[in-house]
Short mmCIF file of C-alpha atoms and ligand atoms in Angstrom, two decimals:
data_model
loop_
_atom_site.label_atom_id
_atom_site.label_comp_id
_atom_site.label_asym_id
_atom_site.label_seq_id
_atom_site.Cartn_x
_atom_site.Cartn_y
_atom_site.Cartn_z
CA UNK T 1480 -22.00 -79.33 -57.49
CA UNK T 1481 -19.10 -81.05 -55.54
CA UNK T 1482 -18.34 -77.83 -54.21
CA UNK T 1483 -14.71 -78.19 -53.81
CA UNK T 1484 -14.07 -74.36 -53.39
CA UNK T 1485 -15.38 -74.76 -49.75
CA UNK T 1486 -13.41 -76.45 -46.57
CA UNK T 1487 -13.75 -79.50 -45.56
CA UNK T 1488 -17.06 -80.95 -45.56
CA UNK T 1489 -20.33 -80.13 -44.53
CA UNK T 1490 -20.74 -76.49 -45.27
CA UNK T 1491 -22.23 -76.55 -48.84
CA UNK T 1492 -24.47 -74.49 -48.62
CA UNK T 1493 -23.53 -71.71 -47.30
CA UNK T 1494 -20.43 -71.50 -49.41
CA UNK T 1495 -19.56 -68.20 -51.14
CA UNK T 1496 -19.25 -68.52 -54.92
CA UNK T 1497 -20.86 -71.70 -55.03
CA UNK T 1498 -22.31 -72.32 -58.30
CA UNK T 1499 -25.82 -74.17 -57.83
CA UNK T 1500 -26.27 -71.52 -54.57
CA UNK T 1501 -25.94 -68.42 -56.54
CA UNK T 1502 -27.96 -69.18 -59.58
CA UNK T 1503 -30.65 -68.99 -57.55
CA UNK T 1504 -32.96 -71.36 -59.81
CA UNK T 1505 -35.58 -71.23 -57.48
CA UNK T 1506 -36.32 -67.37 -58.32
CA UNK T 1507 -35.12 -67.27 -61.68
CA UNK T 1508 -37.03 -66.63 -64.58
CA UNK T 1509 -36.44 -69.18 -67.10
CA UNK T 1510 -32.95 -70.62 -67.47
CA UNK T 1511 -29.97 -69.29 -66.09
CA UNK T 1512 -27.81 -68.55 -68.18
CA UNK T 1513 -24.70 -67.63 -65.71
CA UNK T 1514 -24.09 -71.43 -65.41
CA UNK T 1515 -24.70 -71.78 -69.09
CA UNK T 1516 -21.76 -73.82 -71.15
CA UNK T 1517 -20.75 -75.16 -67.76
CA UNK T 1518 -19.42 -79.02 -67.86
CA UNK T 1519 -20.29 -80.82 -64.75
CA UNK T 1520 -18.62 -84.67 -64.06
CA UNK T 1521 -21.74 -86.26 -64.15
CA UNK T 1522 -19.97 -89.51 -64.29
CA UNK T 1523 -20.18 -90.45 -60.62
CA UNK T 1524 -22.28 -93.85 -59.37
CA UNK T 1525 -25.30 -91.98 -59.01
CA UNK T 1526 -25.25 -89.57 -62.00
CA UNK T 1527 -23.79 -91.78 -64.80
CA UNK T 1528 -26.59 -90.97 -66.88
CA UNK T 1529 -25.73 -87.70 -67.48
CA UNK T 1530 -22.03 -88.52 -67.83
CA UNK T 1531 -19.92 -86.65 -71.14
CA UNK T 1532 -23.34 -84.67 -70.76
CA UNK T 1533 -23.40 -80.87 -70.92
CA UNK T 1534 -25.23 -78.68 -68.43
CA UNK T 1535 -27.08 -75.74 -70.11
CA UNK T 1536 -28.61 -74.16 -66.90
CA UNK T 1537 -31.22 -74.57 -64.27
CA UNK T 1538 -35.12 -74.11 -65.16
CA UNK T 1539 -37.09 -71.90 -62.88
CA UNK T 1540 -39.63 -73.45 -60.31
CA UNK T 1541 -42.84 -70.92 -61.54
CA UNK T 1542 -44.85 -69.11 -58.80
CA UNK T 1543 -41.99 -69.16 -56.23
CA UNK T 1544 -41.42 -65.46 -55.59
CA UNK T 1545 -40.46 -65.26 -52.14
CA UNK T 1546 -36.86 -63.94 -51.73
CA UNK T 1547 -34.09 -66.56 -50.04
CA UNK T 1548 -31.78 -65.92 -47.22
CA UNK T 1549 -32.96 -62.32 -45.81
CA UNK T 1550 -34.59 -62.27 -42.79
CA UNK T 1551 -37.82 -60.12 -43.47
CA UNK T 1552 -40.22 -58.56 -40.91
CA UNK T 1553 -40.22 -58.15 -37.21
CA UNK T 1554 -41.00 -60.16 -34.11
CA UNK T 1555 -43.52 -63.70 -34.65
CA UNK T 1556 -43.76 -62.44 -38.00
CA UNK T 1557 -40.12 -62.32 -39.13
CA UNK T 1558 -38.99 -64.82 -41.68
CA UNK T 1559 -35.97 -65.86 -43.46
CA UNK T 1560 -36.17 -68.47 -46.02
CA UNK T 1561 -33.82 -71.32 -47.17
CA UNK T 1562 -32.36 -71.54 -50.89
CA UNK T 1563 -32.90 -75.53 -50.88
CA UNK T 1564 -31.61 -75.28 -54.63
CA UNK T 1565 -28.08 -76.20 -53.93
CA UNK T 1566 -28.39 -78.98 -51.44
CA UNK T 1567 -26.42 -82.20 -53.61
CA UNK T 1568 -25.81 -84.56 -50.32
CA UNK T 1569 -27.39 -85.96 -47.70
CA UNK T 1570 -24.62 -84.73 -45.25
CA UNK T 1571 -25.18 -81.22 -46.39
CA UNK T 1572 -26.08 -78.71 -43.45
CA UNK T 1573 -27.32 -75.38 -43.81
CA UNK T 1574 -24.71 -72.88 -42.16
CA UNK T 1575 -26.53 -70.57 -39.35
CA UNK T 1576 -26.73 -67.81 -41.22
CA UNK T 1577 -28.87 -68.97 -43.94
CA UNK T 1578 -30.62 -71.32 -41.54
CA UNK T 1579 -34.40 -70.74 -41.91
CA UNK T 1580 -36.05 -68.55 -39.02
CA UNK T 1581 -39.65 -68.14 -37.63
CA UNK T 1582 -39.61 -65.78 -35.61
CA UNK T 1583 -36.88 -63.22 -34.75
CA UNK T 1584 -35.31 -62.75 -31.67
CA UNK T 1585 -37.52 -61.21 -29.55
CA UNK T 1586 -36.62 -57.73 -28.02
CA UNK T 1587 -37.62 -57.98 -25.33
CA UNK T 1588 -35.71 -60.70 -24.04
CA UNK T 1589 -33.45 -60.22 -21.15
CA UNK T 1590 -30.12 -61.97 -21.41
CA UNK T 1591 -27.78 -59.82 -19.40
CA UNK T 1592 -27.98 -62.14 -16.18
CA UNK T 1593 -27.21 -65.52 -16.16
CA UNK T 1594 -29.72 -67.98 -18.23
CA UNK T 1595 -32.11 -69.97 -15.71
CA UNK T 1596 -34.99 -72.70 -16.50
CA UNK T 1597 -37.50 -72.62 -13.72
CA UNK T 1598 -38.70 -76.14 -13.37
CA UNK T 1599 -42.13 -76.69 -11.30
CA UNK T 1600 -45.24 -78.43 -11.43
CA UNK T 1601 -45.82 -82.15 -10.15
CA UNK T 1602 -42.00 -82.43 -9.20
CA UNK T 1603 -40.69 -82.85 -5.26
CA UNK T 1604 -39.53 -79.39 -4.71
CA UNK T 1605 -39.26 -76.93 -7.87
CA UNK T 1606 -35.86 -76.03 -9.20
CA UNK T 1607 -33.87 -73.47 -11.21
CA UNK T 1608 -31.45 -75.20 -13.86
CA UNK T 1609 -28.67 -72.52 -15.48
CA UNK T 1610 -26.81 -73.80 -18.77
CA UNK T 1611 -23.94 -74.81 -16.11
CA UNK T 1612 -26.27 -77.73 -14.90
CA UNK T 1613 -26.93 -79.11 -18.66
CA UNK T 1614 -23.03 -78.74 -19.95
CA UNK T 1615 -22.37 -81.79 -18.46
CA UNK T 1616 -25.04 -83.69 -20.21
CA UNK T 1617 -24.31 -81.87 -23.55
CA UNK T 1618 -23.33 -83.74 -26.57
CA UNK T 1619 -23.39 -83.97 -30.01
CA UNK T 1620 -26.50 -84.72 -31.19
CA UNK T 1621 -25.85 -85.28 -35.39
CA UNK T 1622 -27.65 -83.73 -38.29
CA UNK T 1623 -31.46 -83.25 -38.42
CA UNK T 1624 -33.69 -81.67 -41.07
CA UNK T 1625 -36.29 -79.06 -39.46
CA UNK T 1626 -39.34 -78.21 -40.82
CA UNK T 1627 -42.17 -75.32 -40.08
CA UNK T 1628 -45.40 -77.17 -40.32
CA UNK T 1629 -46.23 -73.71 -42.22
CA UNK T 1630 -43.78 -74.36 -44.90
CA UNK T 1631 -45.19 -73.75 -48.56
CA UNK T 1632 -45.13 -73.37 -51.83
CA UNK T 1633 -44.09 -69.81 -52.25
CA UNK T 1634 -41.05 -69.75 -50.30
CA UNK T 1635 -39.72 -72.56 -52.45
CA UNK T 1636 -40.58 -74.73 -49.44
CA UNK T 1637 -38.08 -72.42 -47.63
CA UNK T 1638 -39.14 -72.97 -43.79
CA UNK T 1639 -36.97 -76.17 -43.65
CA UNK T 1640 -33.23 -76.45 -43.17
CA UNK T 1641 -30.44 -79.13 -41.55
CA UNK T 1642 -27.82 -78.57 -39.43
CA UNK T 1643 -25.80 -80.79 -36.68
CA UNK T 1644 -27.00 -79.48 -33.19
CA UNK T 1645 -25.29 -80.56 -29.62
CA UNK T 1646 -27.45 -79.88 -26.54
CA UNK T 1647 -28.52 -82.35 -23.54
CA UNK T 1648 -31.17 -85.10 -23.78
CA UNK T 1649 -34.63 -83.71 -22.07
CA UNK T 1650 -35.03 -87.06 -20.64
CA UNK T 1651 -31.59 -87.16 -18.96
CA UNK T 1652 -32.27 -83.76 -17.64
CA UNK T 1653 -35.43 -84.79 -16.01
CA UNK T 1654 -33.73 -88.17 -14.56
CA UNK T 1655 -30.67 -86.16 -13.29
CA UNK T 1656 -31.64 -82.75 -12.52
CA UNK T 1657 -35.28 -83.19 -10.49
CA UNK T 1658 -37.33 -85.06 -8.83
CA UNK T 1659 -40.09 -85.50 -10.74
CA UNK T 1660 -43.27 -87.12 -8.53
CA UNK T 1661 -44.76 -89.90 -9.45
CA UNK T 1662 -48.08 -88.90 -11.09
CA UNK T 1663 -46.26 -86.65 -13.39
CA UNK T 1664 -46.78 -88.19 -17.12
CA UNK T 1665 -45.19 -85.15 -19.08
CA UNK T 1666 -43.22 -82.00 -19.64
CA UNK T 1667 -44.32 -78.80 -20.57
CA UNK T 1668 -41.64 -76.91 -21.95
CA UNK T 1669 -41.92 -73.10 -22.57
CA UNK T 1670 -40.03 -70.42 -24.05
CA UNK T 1671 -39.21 -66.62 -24.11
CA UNK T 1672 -42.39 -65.27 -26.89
CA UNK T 1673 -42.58 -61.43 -25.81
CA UNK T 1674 -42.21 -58.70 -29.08
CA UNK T 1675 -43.08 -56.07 -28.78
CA UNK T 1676 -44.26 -55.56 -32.20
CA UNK T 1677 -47.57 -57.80 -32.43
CA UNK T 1678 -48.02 -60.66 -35.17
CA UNK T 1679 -50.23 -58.80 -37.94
CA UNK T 1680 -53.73 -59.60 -38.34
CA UNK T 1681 -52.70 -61.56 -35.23
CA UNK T 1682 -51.83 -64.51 -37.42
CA UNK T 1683 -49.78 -65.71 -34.56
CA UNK T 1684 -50.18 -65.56 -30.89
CA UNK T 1685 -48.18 -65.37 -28.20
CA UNK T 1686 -46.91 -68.25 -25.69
CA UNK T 1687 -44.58 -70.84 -27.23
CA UNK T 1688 -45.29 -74.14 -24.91
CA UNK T 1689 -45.54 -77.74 -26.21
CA UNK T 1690 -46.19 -80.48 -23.95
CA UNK T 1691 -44.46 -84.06 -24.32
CA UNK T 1692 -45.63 -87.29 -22.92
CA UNK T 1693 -42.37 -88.82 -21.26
CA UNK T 1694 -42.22 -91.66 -23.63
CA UNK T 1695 -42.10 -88.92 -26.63
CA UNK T 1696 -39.10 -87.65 -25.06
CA UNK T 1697 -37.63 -90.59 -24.70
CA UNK T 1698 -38.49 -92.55 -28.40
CA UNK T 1699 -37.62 -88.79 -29.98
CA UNK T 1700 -33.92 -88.21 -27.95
CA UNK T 1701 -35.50 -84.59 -27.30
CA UNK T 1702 -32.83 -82.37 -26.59
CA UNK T 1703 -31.92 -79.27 -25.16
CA UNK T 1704 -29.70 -77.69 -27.20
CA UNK T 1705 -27.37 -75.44 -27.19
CA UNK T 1706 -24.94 -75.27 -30.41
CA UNK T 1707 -26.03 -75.53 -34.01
CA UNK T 1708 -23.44 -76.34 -36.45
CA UNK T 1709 -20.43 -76.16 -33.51
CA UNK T 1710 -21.10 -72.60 -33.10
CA UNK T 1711 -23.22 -71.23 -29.71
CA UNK T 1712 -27.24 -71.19 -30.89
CA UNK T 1713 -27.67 -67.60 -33.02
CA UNK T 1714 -30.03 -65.37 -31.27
CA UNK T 1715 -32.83 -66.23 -33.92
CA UNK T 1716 -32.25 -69.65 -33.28
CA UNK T 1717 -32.91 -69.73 -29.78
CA UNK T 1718 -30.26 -68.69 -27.79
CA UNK T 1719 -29.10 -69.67 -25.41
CA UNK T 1720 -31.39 -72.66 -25.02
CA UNK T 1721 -33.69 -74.36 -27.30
CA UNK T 1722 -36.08 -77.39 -27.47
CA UNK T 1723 -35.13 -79.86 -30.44
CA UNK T 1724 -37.45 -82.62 -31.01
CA UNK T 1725 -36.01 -85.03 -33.55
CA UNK T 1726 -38.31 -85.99 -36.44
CA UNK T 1727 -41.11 -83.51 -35.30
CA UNK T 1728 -42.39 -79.84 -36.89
CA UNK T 1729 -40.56 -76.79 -36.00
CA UNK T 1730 -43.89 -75.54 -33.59
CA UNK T 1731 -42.69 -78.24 -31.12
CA UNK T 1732 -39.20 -76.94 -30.89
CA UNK T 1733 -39.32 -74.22 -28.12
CA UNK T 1734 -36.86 -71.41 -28.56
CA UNK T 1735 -35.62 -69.38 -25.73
CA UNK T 1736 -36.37 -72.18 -23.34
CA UNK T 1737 -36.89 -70.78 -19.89
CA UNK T 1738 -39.61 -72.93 -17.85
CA UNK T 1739 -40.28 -76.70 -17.73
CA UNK T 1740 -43.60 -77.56 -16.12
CA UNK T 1741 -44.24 -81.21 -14.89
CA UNK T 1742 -47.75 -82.17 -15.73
CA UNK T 1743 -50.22 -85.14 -15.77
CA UNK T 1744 -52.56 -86.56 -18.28
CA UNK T 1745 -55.29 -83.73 -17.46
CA UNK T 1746 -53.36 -81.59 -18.60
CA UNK T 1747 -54.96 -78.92 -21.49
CA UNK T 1748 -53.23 -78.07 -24.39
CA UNK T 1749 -51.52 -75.16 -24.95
CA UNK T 1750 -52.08 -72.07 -27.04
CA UNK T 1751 -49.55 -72.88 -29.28
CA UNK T 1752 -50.40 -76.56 -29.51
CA UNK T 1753 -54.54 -75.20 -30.56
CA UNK T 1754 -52.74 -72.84 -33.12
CA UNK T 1755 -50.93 -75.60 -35.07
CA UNK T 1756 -53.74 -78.48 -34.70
CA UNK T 1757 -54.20 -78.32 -38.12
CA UNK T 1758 -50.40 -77.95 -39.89
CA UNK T 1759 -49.97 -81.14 -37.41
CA UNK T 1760 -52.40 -83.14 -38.87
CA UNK T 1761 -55.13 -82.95 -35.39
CA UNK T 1762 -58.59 -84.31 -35.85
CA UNK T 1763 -60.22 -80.56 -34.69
CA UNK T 1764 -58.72 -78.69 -31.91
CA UNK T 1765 -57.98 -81.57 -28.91
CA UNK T 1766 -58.27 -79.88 -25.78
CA UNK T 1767 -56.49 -81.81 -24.11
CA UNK T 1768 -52.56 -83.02 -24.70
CA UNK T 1769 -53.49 -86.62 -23.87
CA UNK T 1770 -55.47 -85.90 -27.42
CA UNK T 1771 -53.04 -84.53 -29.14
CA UNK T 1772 -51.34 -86.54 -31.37
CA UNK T 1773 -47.09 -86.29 -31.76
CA UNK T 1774 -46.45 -83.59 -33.79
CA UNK T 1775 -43.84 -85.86 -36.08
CA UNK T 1776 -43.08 -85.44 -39.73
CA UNK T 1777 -44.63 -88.19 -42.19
CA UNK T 1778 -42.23 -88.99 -44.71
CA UNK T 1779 -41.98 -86.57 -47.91
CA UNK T 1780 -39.77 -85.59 -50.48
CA UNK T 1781 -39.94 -83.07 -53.30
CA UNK T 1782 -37.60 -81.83 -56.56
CA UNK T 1783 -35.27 -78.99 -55.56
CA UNK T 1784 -33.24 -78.49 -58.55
CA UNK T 1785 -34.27 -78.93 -62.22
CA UNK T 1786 -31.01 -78.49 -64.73
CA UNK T 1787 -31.32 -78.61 -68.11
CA UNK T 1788 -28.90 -80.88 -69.83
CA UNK T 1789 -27.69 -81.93 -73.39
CA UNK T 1790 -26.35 -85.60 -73.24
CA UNK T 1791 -25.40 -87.11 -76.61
CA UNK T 1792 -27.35 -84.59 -78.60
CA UNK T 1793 -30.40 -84.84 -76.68
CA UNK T 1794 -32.38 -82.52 -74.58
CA UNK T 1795 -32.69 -84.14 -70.89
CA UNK T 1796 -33.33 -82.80 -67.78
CA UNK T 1797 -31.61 -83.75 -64.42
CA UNK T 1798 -34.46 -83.47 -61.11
CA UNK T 1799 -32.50 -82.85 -58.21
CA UNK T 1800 -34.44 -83.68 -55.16
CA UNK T 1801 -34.68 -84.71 -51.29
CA UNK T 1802 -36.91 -86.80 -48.62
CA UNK T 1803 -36.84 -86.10 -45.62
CA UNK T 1804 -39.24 -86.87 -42.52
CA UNK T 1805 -40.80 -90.27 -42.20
CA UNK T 1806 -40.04 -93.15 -39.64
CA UNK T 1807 -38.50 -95.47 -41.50
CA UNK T 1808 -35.82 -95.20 -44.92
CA UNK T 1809 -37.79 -96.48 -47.86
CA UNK T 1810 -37.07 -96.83 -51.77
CA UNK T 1811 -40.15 -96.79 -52.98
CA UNK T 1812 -39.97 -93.02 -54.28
CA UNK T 1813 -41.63 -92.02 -57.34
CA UNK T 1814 -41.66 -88.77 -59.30
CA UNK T 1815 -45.08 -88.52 -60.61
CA UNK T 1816 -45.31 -85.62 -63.42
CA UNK T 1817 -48.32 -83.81 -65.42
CA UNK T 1818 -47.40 -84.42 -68.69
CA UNK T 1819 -45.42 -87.42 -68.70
CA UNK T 1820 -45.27 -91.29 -67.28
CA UNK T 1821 -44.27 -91.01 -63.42
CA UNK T 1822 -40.48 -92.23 -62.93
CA UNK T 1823 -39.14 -94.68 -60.32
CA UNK T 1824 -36.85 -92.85 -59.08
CA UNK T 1825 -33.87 -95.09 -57.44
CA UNK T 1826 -33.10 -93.54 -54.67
CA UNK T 1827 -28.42 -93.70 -54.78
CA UNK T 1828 -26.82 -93.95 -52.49
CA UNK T 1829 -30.37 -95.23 -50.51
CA UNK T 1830 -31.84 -93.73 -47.75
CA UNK T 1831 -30.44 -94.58 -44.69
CA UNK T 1832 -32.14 -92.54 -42.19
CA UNK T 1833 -34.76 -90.37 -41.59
CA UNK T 1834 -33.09 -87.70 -38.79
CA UNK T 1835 -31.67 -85.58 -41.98
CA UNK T 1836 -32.63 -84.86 -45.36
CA UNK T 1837 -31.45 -87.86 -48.36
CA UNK T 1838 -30.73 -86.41 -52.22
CA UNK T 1839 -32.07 -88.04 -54.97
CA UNK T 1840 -32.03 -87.46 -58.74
CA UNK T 1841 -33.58 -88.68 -61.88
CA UNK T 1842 -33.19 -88.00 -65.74
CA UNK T 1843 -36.31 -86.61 -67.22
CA UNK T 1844 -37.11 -86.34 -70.91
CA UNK T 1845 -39.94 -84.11 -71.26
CA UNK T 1846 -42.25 -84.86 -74.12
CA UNK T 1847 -43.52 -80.98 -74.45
CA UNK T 1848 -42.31 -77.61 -73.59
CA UNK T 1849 -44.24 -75.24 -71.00
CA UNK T 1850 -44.84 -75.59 -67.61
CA UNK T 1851 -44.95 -79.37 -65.67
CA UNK T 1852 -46.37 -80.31 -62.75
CA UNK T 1853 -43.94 -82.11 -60.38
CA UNK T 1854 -44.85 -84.19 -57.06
CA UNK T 1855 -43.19 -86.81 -55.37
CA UNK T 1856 -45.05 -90.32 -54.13
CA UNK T 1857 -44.25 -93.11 -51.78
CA UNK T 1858 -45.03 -96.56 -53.71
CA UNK T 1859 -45.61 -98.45 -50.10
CA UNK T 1860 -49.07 -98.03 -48.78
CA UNK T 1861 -47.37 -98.57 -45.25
CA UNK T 1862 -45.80 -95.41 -45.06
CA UNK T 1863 -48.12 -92.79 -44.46
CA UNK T 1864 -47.42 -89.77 -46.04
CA UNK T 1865 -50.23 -87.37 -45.70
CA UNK T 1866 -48.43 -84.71 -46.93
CA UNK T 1867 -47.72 -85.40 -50.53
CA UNK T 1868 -50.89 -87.62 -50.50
CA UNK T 1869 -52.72 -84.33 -50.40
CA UNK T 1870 -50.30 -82.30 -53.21
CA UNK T 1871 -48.70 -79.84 -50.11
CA UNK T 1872 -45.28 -80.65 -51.92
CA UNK T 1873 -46.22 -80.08 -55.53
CA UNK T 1874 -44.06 -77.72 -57.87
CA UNK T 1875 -44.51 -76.04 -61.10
CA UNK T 1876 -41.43 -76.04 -63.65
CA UNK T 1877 -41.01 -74.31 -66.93
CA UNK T 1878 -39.55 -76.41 -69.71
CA UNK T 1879 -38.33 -74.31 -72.82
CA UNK T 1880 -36.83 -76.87 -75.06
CA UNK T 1881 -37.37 -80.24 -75.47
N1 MTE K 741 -40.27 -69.09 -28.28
C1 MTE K 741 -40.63 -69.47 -29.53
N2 MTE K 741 -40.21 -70.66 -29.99
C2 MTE K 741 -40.55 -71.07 -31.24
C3 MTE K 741 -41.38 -70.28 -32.07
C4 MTE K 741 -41.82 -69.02 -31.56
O1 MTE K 741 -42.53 -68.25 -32.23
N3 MTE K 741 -41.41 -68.65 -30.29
N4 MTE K 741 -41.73 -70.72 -33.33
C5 MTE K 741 -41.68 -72.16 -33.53
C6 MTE K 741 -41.84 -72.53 -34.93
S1 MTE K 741 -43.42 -72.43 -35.58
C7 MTE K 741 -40.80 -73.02 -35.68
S2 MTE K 741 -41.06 -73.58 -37.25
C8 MTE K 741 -39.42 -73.07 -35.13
C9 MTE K 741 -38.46 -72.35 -36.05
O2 MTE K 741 -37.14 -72.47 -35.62
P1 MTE K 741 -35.99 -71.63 -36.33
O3 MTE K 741 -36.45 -70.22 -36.46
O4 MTE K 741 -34.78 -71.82 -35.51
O5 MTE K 741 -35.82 -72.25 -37.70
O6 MTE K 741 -39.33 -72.50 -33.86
C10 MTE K 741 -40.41 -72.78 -32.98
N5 MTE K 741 -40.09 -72.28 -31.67
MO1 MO K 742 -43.39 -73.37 -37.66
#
């Protein structure tokens, strides 16, 4: 898709009418055949090899039932889930509305006076910062991917999204705005996590604190933010202040950010923190946050789009993908499948980054019909990648013709 129906730039996916969005391949059943007889270019750099090609449809990821951009349930346990099925470019954002969520905005938040962050602990004298004290420090902050530790399989890996935020460096904040003693070594930094509906089965529980070591703030560009995608932060999202922790899970990104502790190296971990050990890869529970280990994203990547092709007579299929996380870009992707040799997949136009997501495709010529496993590996034993090392990432696809 080269979506020229929408404006100017980023806004693919969120684009009314927009052919790869609306067929929905992620929840189909078998092929769809709206897009059926449709003739895409395929004749740019990085799809040649599907160039004079015709595209039949889009084969359904199997098991992925979960419905995409409707926010479902109430308070901790609200969710809305991302349609990552039409995302064709690394500078593709996710518009707010279809922007995952975890976690609704809670009702019982009070935002009729003005905003304040009460800052305390190991500092000279506490203070109270209001969103006119961070404006000046505000600035664009670029694209990032997000991702809920607790993404899976179901949703179509639908608890990650991208989207250009602006807000005000945490570190900056701290330097500027208070007078942080000397035997402070972090920042714990809390948000608004009162619903009055509780989390069923008590799956999650309340408090919404992560604490940062100063040089985490300072290697990640931690910011406050307060605008996703040029608009003000959507009340789901956070608003009117949210933690954003480049290159690290969702759990670390405080919504509703209302209190900044300063803290030293004693200090426990929080609830949340013991509540998402495991999703961020913690040996056990650590007690303490001097334990804890950053909370950052090892490189992954995954298909998101499977099309169906004919090219000069023949059956191929077109894997649409991304990678995302990581610290580092790398090349060394490979698509390794059930019922077929695993592809090299070159990565064009390369990686560049890791703050956002990178797209990636491959021509596949399945050898049988039914239903393929698909999982993506990193061919450099440098990069660690726990996540697709253990199969989190894996999909199922249906093949009907080969
Ligand atoms: N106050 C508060 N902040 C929170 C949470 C929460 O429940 N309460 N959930 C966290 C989790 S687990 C994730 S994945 C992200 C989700 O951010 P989003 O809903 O804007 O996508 O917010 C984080 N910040
Ligand atoms: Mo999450």
């Amino acid at each position: 898709m080269h979506c020229s129906a929408c404006a100017a730039g980023a806004w693919l996916l969120g684009c009314d009418g927009d052919p790869a969005t609306d067929a929905g391949g992620l929840d189909a059943g078998g092929l769809d055949g709206r897009d059926a007889g449709l003739v895409r270019d395929g004749g740019g750099a990085c799809d040649a090899a599907f160039a004079g090609g015709e595209r039949l449809g889009v084969a359904a990821f199997v098991g992925e039932d979960r419905p995409h951009g409707v926010l479902r349930g109430e308070g901790w346990d609200a969710r809305l889930y991302t349609d990552l099925s039409g995302v064709e470019s690394s500078d593709d954002v996710v518009d707010n509305d279809r922007f995952y969520v975890r976690t609704a905005d809670p009702d019982l938040i009070d935002r009729s006076g003005e905003w304040r962050v009460a800052v305390d602990g190991l500092v000279a004298a506490p203070v109270t910062l209001t969103l006119a004290d961070l404006a000046p420090l505000t600035a664009d902050q670029g694209a990032h991917v997000l991702e809920c530790s607790g993404n899976f399989r179901e949703s179509g890996f639908g608890l990650m999204s991208a989207a250009r935020w602006a807000g005000a460096p945490l570190t900056r904040v701290l330097d500027e705005l208070v007078e942080v003693a000397p035997a402070a070594t972090g920042a714990l930094v809390s948000g608004f996590d009162m619903h009055s509906v509780p989390s069923a089965g008590g799956h999650s529980a309340p408090g919404a604190s992560w604490i940062f070591r100063f040089e985490e703030l300072e290697e990640t560009g931690a910011f406050l933010a307060t605008e996703m995608n040029g608009a003000p932060l959507p009340p789901d999202h956070g608003l009117p202040l949210r933690l954003y922790v480049p290159g690290w899970y969702g759990c670390s990104c405080i919504k509703w950010v209302d209190a900044i502790r300063l803290v030293d190296d004693d200090e426990p971990t929080t609830s949340q923190m013991r509540e998402f050990a495991s999703r961020t890869h913690q040996d056990g529970v650590p007690l303490l946050a001097r334990d804890y280990r950053p909370a950052a994203m090892h490189q992954a990547a995954m298909p998101t789009r499977i099309e169906k092709w004919r090219v000069d007579g023949a059956i191929v299929y077109r894997v649409l993908g991304i990678l995302w996380g990581g610290q580092r870009p790398t090349d060394a992707l490979r698509l390794v499948l059930s019922d077929d040799p695993a592809i090299d997949v070159e990565v064009c136009p390369p990686m560049t980054q890791n703050q956002t997501w990178t797209t990636w495709q491959t021509a596949w010529r399945p050898r049988v019909t039914g239903i393929h496993t698909l999982r993506c590996e990193i061919a450099d034993p440098s990069i660690p990648t726990r996540r697709l090392d253990t199969g989190f990432y894996a999909r199922l696809v249906e093949v009907d013709e080969v």
